[in-house]
Coordinates of C-alpha atoms in Angstrom, one line a residue:
M309 CA 0.0 0.0 0.0
S310 CA 1.3 3.4 -0.8
Y311 CA 1.9 5.8 2.1
V312 CA -0.2 8.2 0.1
G313 CA -3.6 7.4 1.4
P314 CA -5.8 7.5 4.5
D315 CA -4.2 4.6 6.3
F316 CA -0.6 5.3 5.3
E317 CA 0.6 8.8 5.8
P318 CA 4.4 9.0 5.9
P319 CA 5.4 8.3 9.5
R320 CA 6.5 11.3 11.4
P321 CA 10.3 11.3 12.1
R322 CA 11.0 9.5 15.2
R323 CA 13.4 7.0 16.7
S324 CA 12.2 3.6 16.0
R325 CA 11.5 1.3 18.9
R326 CA 13.7 -1.7 18.2
G327 CA 12.8 -5.0 19.7
P328 CA 14.4 -8.3 18.9
L329 CA 12.5 -10.7 16.8
T330 CA 11.7 -14.0 18.3
V331 CA 14.3 -16.7 18.8
A332 CA 12.6 -18.6 16.1
L333 CA 13.2 -15.8 13.6
A334 CA 16.8 -15.4 14.6
A335 CA 17.3 -19.1 14.1
L336 CA 15.7 -19.0 10.7
V337 CA 17.8 -16.3 9.2
P338 CA 20.9 -15.4 11.3
G339 CA 21.8 -11.9 10.5
A340 CA 19.0 -11.4 8.0
L341 CA 17.6 -8.4 9.9
L342 CA 20.9 -6.5 10.0
G343 CA 20.2 -4.4 7.0
W344 CA 19.9 -4.1 3.3
L345 CA 23.3 -5.5 2.5
V346 CA 22.0 -9.0 3.3
Y347 CA 19.4 -8.5 0.6
E348 CA 22.0 -8.6 -2.1
T349 CA 23.7 -11.6 -0.5
V350 CA 20.6 -13.7 0.0
G351 CA 19.1 -12.8 -3.4
G352 CA 16.0 -14.7 -4.4
S353 CA 16.8 -17.9 -2.6
G354 CA 15.3 -19.2 0.5
D355 CA 12.8 -21.9 -0.4
G356 CA 14.1 -24.2 2.4
D357 CA 12.5 -24.4 5.8
G358 CA 15.0 -25.0 8.5
S359 CA 12.7 -23.8 11.3
G360 CA 11.5 -27.0 12.8
Q361 CA 8.0 -25.6 12.6
A362 CA 5.0 -26.7 10.6
T363 CA 5.5 -25.9 6.9
V364 CA 2.8 -25.0 4.4
R365 CA 3.0 -27.2 1.3
S366 CA 3.5 -25.3 -1.9
S367 CA 0.9 -25.4 -4.6
P368 CA 1.1 -24.1 -8.1
P369 CA -1.0 -21.1 -9.2
S370 CA -4.5 -22.0 -10.2
A371 CA -5.1 -23.3 -13.7
S372 CA -7.3 -20.3 -14.4
G373 CA -4.4 -18.0 -13.9
A374 CA -6.1 -16.2 -11.0
P375 CA -4.3 -12.9 -11.0
T376 CA -3.7 -12.5 -11.6
D377 CA -8.3 -1.0 5.4
D378 CA -11.9 1.4 8.7
G379 CA -16.7 2.8 11.8
K380 CA -19.5 4.6 12.3
E381 CA -21.6 4.3 9.2
P382 CA -21.1 0.7 8.0
S383 CA -24.3 0.6 6.1
A384 CA -22.9 2.9 3.5
S385 CA -20.5 0.3 2.4
P386 CA -21.9 -2.4 0.0
A387 CA -22.5 -5.6 1.9
P388 CA -20.0 -8.4 1.3
T389 CA -21.2 -11.2 -0.9
A390 CA -21.3 -14.8 0.2
S391 CA -18.0 -15.5 -1.6
S392 CA -16.1 -12.9 0.4
T393 CA -17.2 -14.2 3.8
S394 CA -17.6 -17.9 3.3
A395 CA -15.4 -20.8 2.2
P396 CA -15.8 -24.4 1.3
A397 CA -15.8 -26.9 4.2
P398 CA -12.2 -27.3 5.3
A399 CA -10.4 -30.5 4.7
S400 CA -8.9 -32.4 7.7
G401 CA -5.5 -31.1 8.7
P402 CA -3.5 -29.5 11.5
L403 CA -5.5 -26.3 11.2
K404 CA -8.9 -27.9 11.2
G405 CA -11.2 -25.7 13.3
K406 CA -9.0 -22.6 12.8
V407 CA -10.4 -19.6 11.0
V408 CA -8.0 -17.3 9.0
V409 CA -9.2 -14.1 7.4
I410 CA -7.1 -12.7 4.6
D411 CA -7.6 -9.0 3.8
P412 CA -6.4 -8.2 0.2
G413 CA -5.7 -4.5 0.4
H414 CA -7.9 -2.3 -1.8
N415 CA -10.3 -3.3 -4.4
P416 CA -9.6 -3.4 -8.2
E417 CA -12.7 -1.1 -8.8
N418 CA -12.0 1.5 -6.1
F419 CA -10.8 4.0 -8.7
Q420 CA -14.3 4.0 -10.2
H421 CA -15.9 5.1 -6.9
P422 CA -14.1 8.2 -5.7
S423 CA -17.0 9.6 -3.7
E424 CA -17.6 6.3 -1.9
I425 CA -14.0 5.5 -1.0
N426 CA -13.4 9.1 0.1
R427 CA -16.3 9.0 2.6
K428 CA -14.9 9.4 6.2
V429 CA -15.3 6.5 8.7
N430 CA -14.4 6.5 12.4
I431 CA -11.4 4.4 13.4
G432 CA -11.5 5.1 17.1
T433 CA -8.7 7.6 17.3
N434 CA -9.9 9.8 14.4
W435 CA -11.8 9.8 11.1
K436 CA -10.3 8.6 7.8
E437 CA -11.4 7.9 4.3
C438 CA -13.2 4.6 3.7
D439 CA -10.4 3.2 1.5
T440 CA -7.9 4.2 -1.2
T441 CA -7.1 3.0 -4.7
G442 CA -3.7 1.7 -3.6
T443 CA -0.5 2.1 -5.6
S444 CA 1.0 0.4 -8.7
T445 CA 4.3 -0.2 -10.4
N446 CA 5.6 2.3 -12.9
D447 CA 4.3 -0.1 -15.6
G448 CA 0.8 -0.1 -14.2
Y449 CA 0.6 -3.4 -12.3
T450 CA -1.8 -2.5 -9.5
E451 CA -1.5 -3.2 -5.8
A452 CA -5.1 -4.4 -5.8
K453 CA -4.2 -7.0 -8.4
F454 CA -1.1 -8.0 -6.5
T455 CA -2.9 -8.4 -3.2
L456 CA -5.8 -10.4 -4.6
D457 CA -3.4 -12.8 -6.4
V458 CA -1.4 -13.4 -3.2
A459 CA -4.6 -13.8 -1.2
H460 CA -5.8 -16.5 -3.6
R461 CA -2.5 -18.4 -3.3
M462 CA -2.6 -18.1 0.5
R463 CA -6.2 -19.4 0.6
T464 CA -5.2 -22.5 -1.3
L465 CA -2.2 -23.2 0.9
L466 CA -4.1 -22.7 4.2
E467 CA -7.1 -24.7 3.1
E468 CA -4.8 -27.6 2.4
Q469 CA -3.8 -27.4 6.1
G470 CA -7.5 -27.7 7.1
A471 CA -8.1 -24.0 7.9
T472 CA -11.4 -22.2 7.2
V473 CA -10.3 -19.2 5.1
K474 CA -12.3 -16.1 4.5
L475 CA -11.5 -13.1 2.3
T476 CA -12.7 -9.6 3.1
Q477 CA -13.2 -9.0 -0.6
D478 CA -12.7 -11.1 -3.8
A479 CA -13.3 -8.4 -6.4
D480 CA -16.9 -9.3 -5.9
R481 CA -18.2 -5.9 -4.9
P482 CA -18.1 -2.5 -6.5
Y483 CA -15.6 -1.0 -4.1
G484 CA -14.1 -1.5 -0.6
P485 CA -15.0 -2.7 1.9
C486 CA -14.2 0.3 4.0
V487 CA -11.4 -0.1 6.5
D488 CA -13.9 -0.3 9.5
E489 CA -15.7 -3.1 7.7
R490 CA -12.5 -4.9 6.9
A491 CA -11.8 -5.1 10.7
R492 CA -15.4 -6.1 11.4
I493 CA -15.3 -9.0 9.0
G494 CA -12.4 -10.5 11.0
N495 CA -14.0 -9.8 14.3
E496 CA -17.4 -11.3 13.4
A497 CA -15.6 -14.4 12.0
K498 CA -13.9 -14.8 15.4
A499 CA -10.7 -15.3 13.4
D500 CA -7.8 -16.9 15.0
A501 CA -5.5 -14.8 12.8
V502 CA -6.0 -12.0 10.2
V503 CA -3.4 -10.8 7.8
S504 CA -3.9 -7.8 5.5
V505 CA -1.8 -8.0 2.4
H506 CA -0.3 -4.9 0.8
A507 CA 2.5 -3.6 -1.3
D508 CA 4.0 -0.1 -0.7
G509 CA 4.4 2.9 -3.0
S510 CA 7.5 4.5 -1.5
G511 CA 10.5 6.2 -3.2
V512 CA 13.0 4.7 -5.6
G513 CA 15.7 2.9 -3.7
N514 CA 13.5 2.0 -0.8
R515 CA 13.3 -1.7 -0.8
G516 CA 12.2 -4.7 1.2
F517 CA 9.2 -5.8 3.2
H518 CA 7.8 -4.8 6.6
V519 CA 5.1 -6.1 8.9
I520 CA 2.9 -3.6 10.7
L521 CA 1.8 -4.4 14.2
P522 CA -1.1 -2.8 16.2
G523 CA -0.1 -0.4 19.0
A524 CA -2.0 -0.2 22.2
V525 CA -5.0 2.0 21.5
H526 CA -8.0 2.6 23.7
A527 CA -10.2 5.4 22.2
G528 CA -13.8 5.4 21.0
A529 CA -14.6 2.1 19.3
A530 CA -10.9 1.1 19.3
D531 CA -9.4 -1.1 22.0
T532 CA -6.4 -3.1 20.9
R533 CA -5.0 -3.8 24.3
A534 CA -5.9 -7.5 24.3
I535 CA -4.5 -8.2 20.8
V536 CA -1.2 -6.3 21.0
A537 CA 0.9 -9.3 22.3
P538 CA -0.6 -12.0 20.1
S539 CA -0.5 -9.8 17.1
R540 CA 3.2 -9.2 17.7
D541 CA 3.7 -12.9 17.9
L542 CA 1.9 -13.4 14.6
G543 CA 3.9 -10.6 13.0
E544 CA 7.2 -11.9 14.1
R545 CA 6.4 -15.3 12.8
V546 CA 5.2 -14.0 9.5
A547 CA 8.3 -11.8 9.1
G548 CA 10.6 -14.8 9.9
R549 CA 9.0 -17.1 7.4
F550 CA 8.7 -14.4 4.8
V551 CA 12.5 -13.9 4.9
A552 CA 13.2 -17.6 4.8
V553 CA 10.9 -18.4 1.9
T554 CA 11.3 -15.3 -0.3
G555 CA 14.9 -14.3 0.4
S556 CA 13.7 -10.7 0.7
A557 CA 15.3 -8.5 3.4
P558 CA 13.5 -6.3 5.8
S559 CA 12.7 -2.7 4.7
N560 CA 15.7 -0.4 4.4
Y561 CA 13.5 2.7 5.0
V562 CA 11.2 1.9 7.9
G563 CA 11.5 -0.4 10.9
D564 CA 15.2 0.3 11.5
G565 CA 16.1 -3.0 9.8
S566 CA 13.8 -5.1 12.0
G567 CA 11.1 -5.7 9.4
L568 CA 8.6 -4.7 12.1
V569 CA 6.7 -1.4 12.5
T570 CA 4.1 -0.5 15.2
R571 CA 1.3 1.9 14.1
K572 CA -1.7 3.4 15.9
D573 CA -3.2 5.2 13.0
L574 CA -4.6 2.3 10.9
G575 CA -8.3 1.6 11.2
G576 CA -8.0 -2.0 10.1
L577 CA -5.7 -2.6 13.2
N578 CA -7.3 -0.2 15.6
L579 CA -10.8 -1.7 15.3
S580 CA -9.7 -5.3 15.3
T581 CA -10.5 -7.5 18.3
V582 CA -8.6 -10.5 17.0
P583 CA -4.9 -10.9 16.3
K584 CA -4.1 -9.0 13.1
V585 CA -1.1 -7.6 11.2
F586 CA -0.4 -5.9 7.9
I587 CA 2.4 -6.9 5.6
E588 CA 3.9 -4.6 3.0
C589 CA 5.5 -7.2 0.7
G590 CA 7.8 -4.7 -1.1
N591 CA 7.9 -1.3 -2.8
M592 CA 6.1 -1.2 -6.1
R593 CA 7.8 2.0 -7.1
D594 CA 11.3 0.6 -7.0
S595 CA 12.2 -1.3 -10.1
K596 CA 14.0 -4.1 -8.4
D597 CA 11.2 -4.8 -5.9
A598 CA 8.7 -4.4 -8.7
A599 CA 10.4 -7.1 -10.7
L600 CA 9.7 -9.5 -7.8
L601 CA 6.1 -8.3 -7.1
T602 CA 5.2 -8.8 -10.8
S603 CA 6.6 -12.4 -10.9
G604 CA 4.1 -15.1 -10.4
A605 CA 6.8 -17.4 -9.0
W606 CA 7.8 -14.9 -6.4
R607 CA 4.2 -14.2 -5.5
Q608 CA 3.9 -17.9 -4.8
K609 CA 6.8 -17.7 -2.4
A610 CA 5.3 -14.6 -0.8
A611 CA 2.1 -16.5 -0.2
Q612 CA 3.9 -19.5 1.2
G613 CA 6.0 -17.4 3.5
I614 CA 3.0 -15.5 4.9
S615 CA 1.0 -18.7 5.2
E616 CA 3.8 -20.5 7.0
G617 CA 4.0 -17.7 9.5
I618 CA 0.3 -18.0 10.1
V619 CA 0.6 -21.8 10.5
S620 CA 3.4 -21.4 13.0
F621 CA 1.4 -18.9 15.0
L622 CA -1.7 -21.0 15.1
R623 CA 0.1 -24.2 16.1
G624 CA 2.1 -22.4 18.8

């Protein structure tokens, strides 16, 4: 997701709070969070596991070539269709009985509904626009297309593990959902984990991924105090497996090299009552990152890395 938008203003200059990742993450990729230099060393490798944790089985993209963020007035958003909030009966597997909500950032048709997505909604701490159009690569590959593709791949992988998987949107509605509704979908599903998938739109030369964690917020309808700790656990595991599977390094422009950023201004996190994180998989405006984000093979790795982090979190 681009920092140009309601849920992603550029962070104000501040000293980042650095916290070590979990022992599991350090064991997975020794030194991987030391900075951008490792990115060039690791390259695109990292399909191996080496964590001793449950691993999501890879699966190829669908034969059909499937592509390819927040409340006071929820009724103004179009209601989600059955396909966004329901899924086939899960197969047996280690995640049987677990519910995962995947939140593909933005909607491919948001750009056609400016008045609707610019409508302000309450996120507890303040009011923000319903949603944004997202960003794109310089060649026009959109963030909305990227996030939906990765979400589809994640759904396949997690359903193979027996999880019940729900998407907040599947390009099955004219716009949105608004950021408050995105949070509400996860809450009402009583999800065991929610991951919102995005790609950033930062400056050229800014590279790498980062996982956004909810800060402790207690204002209006927002109360994240109960989910801060489990969300950090989820985020650390997702970051660790994302490094291991994709070979990507943590962001060189936010997070102080940790790959983790805590935010209190995102409606999708502020209004969540279940463990939830965002992941910015890379910077669409940098040509090197864009080359990864537009690669179907790399998107499969991204989906697998995120999914393995979810599996690790759910299995403890």
